[in-house]
Structure formats: C-alpha cells, structure tokens
PDB file of C-alpha atoms in Angstrom:
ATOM      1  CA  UNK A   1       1.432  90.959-197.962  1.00 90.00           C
ATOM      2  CA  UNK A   2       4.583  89.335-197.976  1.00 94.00           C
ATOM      3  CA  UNK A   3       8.266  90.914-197.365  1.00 97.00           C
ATOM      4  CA  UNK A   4      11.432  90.118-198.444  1.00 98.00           C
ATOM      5  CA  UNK A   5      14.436  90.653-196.287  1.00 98.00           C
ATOM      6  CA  UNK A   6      17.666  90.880-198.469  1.00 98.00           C
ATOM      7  CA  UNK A   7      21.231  90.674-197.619  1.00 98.00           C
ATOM      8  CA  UNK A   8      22.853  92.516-200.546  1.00 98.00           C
ATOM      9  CA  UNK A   9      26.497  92.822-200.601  1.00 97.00           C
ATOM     10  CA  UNK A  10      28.683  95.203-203.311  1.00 97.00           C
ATOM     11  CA  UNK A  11      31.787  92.362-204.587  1.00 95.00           C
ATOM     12  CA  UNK A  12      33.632  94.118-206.659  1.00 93.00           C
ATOM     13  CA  UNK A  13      34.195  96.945-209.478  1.00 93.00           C
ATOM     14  CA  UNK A  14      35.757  96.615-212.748  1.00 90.00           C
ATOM     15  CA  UNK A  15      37.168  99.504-212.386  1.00 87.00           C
ATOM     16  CA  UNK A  16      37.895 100.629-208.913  1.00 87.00           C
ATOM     17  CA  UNK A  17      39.800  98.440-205.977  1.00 85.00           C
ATOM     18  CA  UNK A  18      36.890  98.099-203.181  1.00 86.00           C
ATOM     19  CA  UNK A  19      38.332  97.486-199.905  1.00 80.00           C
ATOM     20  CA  UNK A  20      35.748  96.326-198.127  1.00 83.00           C
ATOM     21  CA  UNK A  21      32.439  94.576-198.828  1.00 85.00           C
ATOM     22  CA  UNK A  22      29.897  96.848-197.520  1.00 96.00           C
ATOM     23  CA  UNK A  23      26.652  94.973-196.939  1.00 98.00           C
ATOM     24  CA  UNK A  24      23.022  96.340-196.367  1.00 98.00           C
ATOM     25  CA  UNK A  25      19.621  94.170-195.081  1.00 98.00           C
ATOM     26  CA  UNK A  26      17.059  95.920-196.896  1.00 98.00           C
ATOM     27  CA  UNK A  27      13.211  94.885-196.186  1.00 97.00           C
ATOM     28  CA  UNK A  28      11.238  95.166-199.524  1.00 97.00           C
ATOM     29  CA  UNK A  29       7.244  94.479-200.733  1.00 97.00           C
ATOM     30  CA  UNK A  30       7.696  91.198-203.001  1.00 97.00           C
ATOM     31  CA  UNK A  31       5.065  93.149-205.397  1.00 96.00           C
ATOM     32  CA  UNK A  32       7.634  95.463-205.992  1.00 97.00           C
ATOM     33  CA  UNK A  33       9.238  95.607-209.176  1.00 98.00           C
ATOM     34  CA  UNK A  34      13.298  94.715-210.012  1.00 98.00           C
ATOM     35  CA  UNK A  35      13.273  97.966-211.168  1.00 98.00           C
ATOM     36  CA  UNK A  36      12.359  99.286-207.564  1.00 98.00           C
ATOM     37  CA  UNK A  37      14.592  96.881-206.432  1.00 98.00           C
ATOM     38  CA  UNK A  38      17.582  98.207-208.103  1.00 98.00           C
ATOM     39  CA  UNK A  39      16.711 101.855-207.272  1.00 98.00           C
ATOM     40  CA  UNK A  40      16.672 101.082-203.959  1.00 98.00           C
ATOM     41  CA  UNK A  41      19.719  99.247-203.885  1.00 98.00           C
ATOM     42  CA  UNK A  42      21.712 101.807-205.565  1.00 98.00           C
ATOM     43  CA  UNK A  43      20.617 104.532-202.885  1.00 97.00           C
ATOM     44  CA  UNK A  44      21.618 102.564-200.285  1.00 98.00           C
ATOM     45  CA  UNK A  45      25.475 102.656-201.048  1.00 97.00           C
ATOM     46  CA  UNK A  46      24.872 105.855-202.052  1.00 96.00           C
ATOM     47  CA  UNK A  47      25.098 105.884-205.734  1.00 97.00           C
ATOM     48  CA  UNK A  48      23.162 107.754-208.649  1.00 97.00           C
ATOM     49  CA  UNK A  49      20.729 105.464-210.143  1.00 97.00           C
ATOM     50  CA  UNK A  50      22.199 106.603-213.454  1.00 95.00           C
ATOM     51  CA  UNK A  51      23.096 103.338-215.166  1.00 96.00           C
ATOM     52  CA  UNK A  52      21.762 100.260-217.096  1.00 95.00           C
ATOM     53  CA  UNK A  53      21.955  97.208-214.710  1.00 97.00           C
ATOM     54  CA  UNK A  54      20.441  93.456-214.359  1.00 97.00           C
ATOM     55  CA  UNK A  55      20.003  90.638-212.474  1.00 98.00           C
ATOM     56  CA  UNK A  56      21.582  87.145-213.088  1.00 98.00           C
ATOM     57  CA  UNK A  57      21.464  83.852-211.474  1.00 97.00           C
ATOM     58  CA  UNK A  58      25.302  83.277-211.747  1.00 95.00           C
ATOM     59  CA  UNK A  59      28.152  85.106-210.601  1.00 94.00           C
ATOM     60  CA  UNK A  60      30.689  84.306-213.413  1.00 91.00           C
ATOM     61  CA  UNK A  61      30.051  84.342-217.263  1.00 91.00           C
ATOM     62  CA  UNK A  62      26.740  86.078-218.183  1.00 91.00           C
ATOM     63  CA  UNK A  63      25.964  84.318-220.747  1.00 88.00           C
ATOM     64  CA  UNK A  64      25.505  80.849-218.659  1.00 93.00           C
ATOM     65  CA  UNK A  65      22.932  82.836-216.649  1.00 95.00           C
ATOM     66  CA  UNK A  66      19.571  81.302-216.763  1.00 95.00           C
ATOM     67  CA  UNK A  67      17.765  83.768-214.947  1.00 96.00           C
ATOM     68  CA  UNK A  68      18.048  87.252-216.619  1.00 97.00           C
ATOM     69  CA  UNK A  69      16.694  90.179-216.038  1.00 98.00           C
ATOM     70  CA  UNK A  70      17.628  93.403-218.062  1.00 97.00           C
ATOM     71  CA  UNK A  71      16.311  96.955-218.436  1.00 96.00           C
ATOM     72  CA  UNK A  72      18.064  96.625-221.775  1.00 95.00           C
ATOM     73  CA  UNK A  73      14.424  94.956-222.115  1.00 94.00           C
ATOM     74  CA  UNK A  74      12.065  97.573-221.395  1.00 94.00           C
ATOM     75  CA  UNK A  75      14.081 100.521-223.099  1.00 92.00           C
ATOM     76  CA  UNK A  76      13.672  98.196-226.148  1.00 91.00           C
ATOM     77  CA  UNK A  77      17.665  97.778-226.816  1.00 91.00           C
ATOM     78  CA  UNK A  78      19.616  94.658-227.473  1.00 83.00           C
ATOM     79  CA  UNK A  79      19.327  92.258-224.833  1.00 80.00           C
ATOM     80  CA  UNK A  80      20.123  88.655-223.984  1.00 81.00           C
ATOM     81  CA  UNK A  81      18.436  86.494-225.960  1.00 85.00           C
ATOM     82  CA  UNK A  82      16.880  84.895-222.738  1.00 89.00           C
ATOM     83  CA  UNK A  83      16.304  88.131-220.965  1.00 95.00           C
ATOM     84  CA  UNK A  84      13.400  89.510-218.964  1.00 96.00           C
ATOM     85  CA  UNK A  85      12.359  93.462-218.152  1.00 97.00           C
ATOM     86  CA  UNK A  86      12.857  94.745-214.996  1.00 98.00           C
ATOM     87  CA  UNK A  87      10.129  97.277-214.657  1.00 98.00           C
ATOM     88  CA  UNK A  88       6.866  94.707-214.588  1.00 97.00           C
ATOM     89  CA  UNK A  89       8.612  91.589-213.430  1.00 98.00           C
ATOM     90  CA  UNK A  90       7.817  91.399-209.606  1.00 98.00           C
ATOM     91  CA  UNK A  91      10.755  90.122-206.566  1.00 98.00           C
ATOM     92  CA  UNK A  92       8.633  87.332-205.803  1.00 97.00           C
ATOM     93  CA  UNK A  93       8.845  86.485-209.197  1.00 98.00           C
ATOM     94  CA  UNK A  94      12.512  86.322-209.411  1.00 98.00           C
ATOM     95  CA  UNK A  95      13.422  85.026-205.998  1.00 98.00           C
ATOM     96  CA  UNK A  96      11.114  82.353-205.199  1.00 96.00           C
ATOM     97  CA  UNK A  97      12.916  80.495-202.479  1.00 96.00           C
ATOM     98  CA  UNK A  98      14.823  81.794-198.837  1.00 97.00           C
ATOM     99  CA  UNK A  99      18.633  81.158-199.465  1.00 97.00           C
ATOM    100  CA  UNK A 100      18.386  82.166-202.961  1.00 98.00           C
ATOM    101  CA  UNK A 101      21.437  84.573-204.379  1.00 98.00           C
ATOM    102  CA  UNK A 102      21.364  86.693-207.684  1.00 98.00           C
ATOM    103  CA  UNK A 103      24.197  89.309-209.423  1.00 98.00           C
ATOM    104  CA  UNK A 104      23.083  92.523-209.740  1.00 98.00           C
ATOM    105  CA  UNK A 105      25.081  94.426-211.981  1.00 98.00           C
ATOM    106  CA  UNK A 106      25.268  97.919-212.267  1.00 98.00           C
ATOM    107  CA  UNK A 107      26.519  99.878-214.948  1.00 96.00           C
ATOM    108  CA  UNK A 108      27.802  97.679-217.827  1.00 94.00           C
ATOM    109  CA  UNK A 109      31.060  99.852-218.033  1.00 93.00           C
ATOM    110  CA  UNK A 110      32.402  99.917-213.822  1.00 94.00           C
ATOM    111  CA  UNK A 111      30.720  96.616-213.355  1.00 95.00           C
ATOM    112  CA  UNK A 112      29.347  97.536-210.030  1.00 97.00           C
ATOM    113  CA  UNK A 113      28.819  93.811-208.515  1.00 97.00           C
ATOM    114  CA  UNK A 114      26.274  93.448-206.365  1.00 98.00           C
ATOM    115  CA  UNK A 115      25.019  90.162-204.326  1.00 98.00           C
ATOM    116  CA  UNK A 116      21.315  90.251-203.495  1.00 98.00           C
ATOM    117  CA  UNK A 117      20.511  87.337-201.212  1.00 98.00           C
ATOM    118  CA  UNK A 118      17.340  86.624-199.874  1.00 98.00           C
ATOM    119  CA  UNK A 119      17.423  85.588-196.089  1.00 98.00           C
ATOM    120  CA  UNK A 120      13.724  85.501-195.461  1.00 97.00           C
ATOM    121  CA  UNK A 121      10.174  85.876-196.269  1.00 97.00           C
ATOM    122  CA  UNK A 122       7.600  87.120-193.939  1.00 94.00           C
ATOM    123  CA  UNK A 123       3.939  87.548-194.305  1.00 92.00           C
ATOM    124  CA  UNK A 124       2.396  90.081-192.971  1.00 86.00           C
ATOM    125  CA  UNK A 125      -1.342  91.908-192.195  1.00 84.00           C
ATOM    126  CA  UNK A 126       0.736  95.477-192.571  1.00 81.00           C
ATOM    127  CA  UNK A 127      -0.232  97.445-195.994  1.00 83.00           C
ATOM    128  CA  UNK A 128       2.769  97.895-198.013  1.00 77.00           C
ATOM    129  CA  UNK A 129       5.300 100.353-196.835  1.00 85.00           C
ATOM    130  CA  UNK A 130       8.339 101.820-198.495  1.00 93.00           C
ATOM    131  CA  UNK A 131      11.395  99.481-198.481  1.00 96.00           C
ATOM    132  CA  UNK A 132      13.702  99.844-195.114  1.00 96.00           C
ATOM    133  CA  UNK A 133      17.146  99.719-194.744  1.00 97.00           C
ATOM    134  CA  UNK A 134      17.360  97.063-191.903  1.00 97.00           C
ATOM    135  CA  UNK A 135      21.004  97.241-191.316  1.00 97.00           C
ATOM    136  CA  UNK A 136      24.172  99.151-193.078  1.00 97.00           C
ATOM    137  CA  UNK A 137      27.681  97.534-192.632  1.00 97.00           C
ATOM    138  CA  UNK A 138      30.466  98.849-193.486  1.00 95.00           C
ATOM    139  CA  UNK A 139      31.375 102.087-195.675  1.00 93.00           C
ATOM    140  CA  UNK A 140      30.493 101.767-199.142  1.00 92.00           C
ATOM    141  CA  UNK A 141      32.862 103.754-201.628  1.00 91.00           C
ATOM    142  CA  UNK A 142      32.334 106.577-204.079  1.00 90.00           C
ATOM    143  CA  UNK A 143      30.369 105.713-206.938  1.00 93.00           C
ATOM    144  CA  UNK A 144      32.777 108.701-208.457  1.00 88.00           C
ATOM    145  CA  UNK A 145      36.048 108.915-207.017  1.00 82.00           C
ATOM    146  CA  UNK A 146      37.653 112.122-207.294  1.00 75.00           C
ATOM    147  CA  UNK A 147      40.706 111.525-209.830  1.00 64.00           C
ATOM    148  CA  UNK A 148      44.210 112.651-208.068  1.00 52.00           C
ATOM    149  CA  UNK A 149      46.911 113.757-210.297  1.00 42.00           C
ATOM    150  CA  UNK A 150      50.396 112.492-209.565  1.00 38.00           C
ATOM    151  CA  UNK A 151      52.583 115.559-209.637  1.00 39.00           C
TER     152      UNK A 151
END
C-alpha cells in the first residue's frame, strides 16, 4: 500500500478576499479516487462538498492545462476537450512524482483555489485507512460568509 502525503494550500477566491493561506498535510491511500480526494479536501477547510470542481496541472489559464481532471466528466456535462473523470481515476494516477503540484478548483462560480502538492510517498504493510489530517495551519475562512448590510 502506498500513501500520499499532501501539502494542500487554499490561494485565493474569486469572490472573497482570503487573508491568509491556510494550509493542511493530509495523508491519503493513492488507490483512492480524485473524487475522494476532493471530498476530503473540502472538509478539511470546512466547506460543503456542494460544488463542481477539478484538477489542473497549471495555475493560470485552464485551457493550457494538460492534465485535467473534471467531474463535469462523470456527470456526463460539457467538459474540456482533454478532460478526465474524477470518480475512477486513482491519485497515483494523477500525481506520479514527489514535488509534483496541481490546481484544484472548487466551485466554477467562487473559484475556490486550491494547491495540492505532493511532498511524499510512503509504502507501507498497513491496510488502507481513512485519509488523516496530518497538520492544519492557519484558519481557513467561511465557505459562506454572512453578508453585512451597510446601514
């Protein structure tokens, strides 16, 4: 069994200003799917995993990602052209080598910006085990932030 240990950092928002980069080091099964993945990611800011999301191998324009991975794929909507499901394609199969960084995106409309970054790989004779939050810094913000009139 092998484990992959992921530094995963929330950027930015479209939306909202985020004043710190909360990060979390989460240990996860490589047999695990993306889909797991991003489920687990999401609780560990604390956020709903109510959203469409994906993973890309570049951090600016989408569209010069070579790597893509969408649920788009597997709910059978438009997708990139080039894109890949999230629900059967494994984390070893997306990151293949330690040092390796990909955008996850959450929900198209915030633009909840994510960077997953794999720090290591370790085998292991253990039986797979739920992924584990390794570390948590810093406070991440409200996926819903109360609106405050100005009066």
């Amino acid at each position: 069994m092998e484990y992959y240990i992921f530094n995963v950092r929330l950027e930015e928002c479209r939306m909202y200003e985020i004043p710190n980069k909360a990060m979390r080091k989460i240990k996860i099964a490589g047999t695990r799917s993306l889909y797991n993945f991003a489920r687990v990611i999401t609780k560990a800011f604390g956020f709903y995993f109510d959203h469409c999301f994906g993973f890309y191998d570049t951090f600016g324009n989408l569209r010069d990602a070579k790597k893509i991975y969408e649920l788009f794929v597997d709910a059978g909507e438009e997708a990139s052209p080039a894109a890949q499901g999230v629900k059967k394609t494994k984390i070893s199969q997306a990151f293949i080598n330690q040092g390796e960084k990909m955008l996850f995106l959450f929900d198209y409309g915030d633009e909840w910006r994510f960077m997953a970054e794999l720090k290591e790989i370790r085998k292991s004779e253990e039986k797979e085990s739920e992924p584990i939050i390794l570390e948590s810094a810093g406070k991440a913000p409200e996926q819903y932030p109360s609106c405050e009139e100005n009066n």
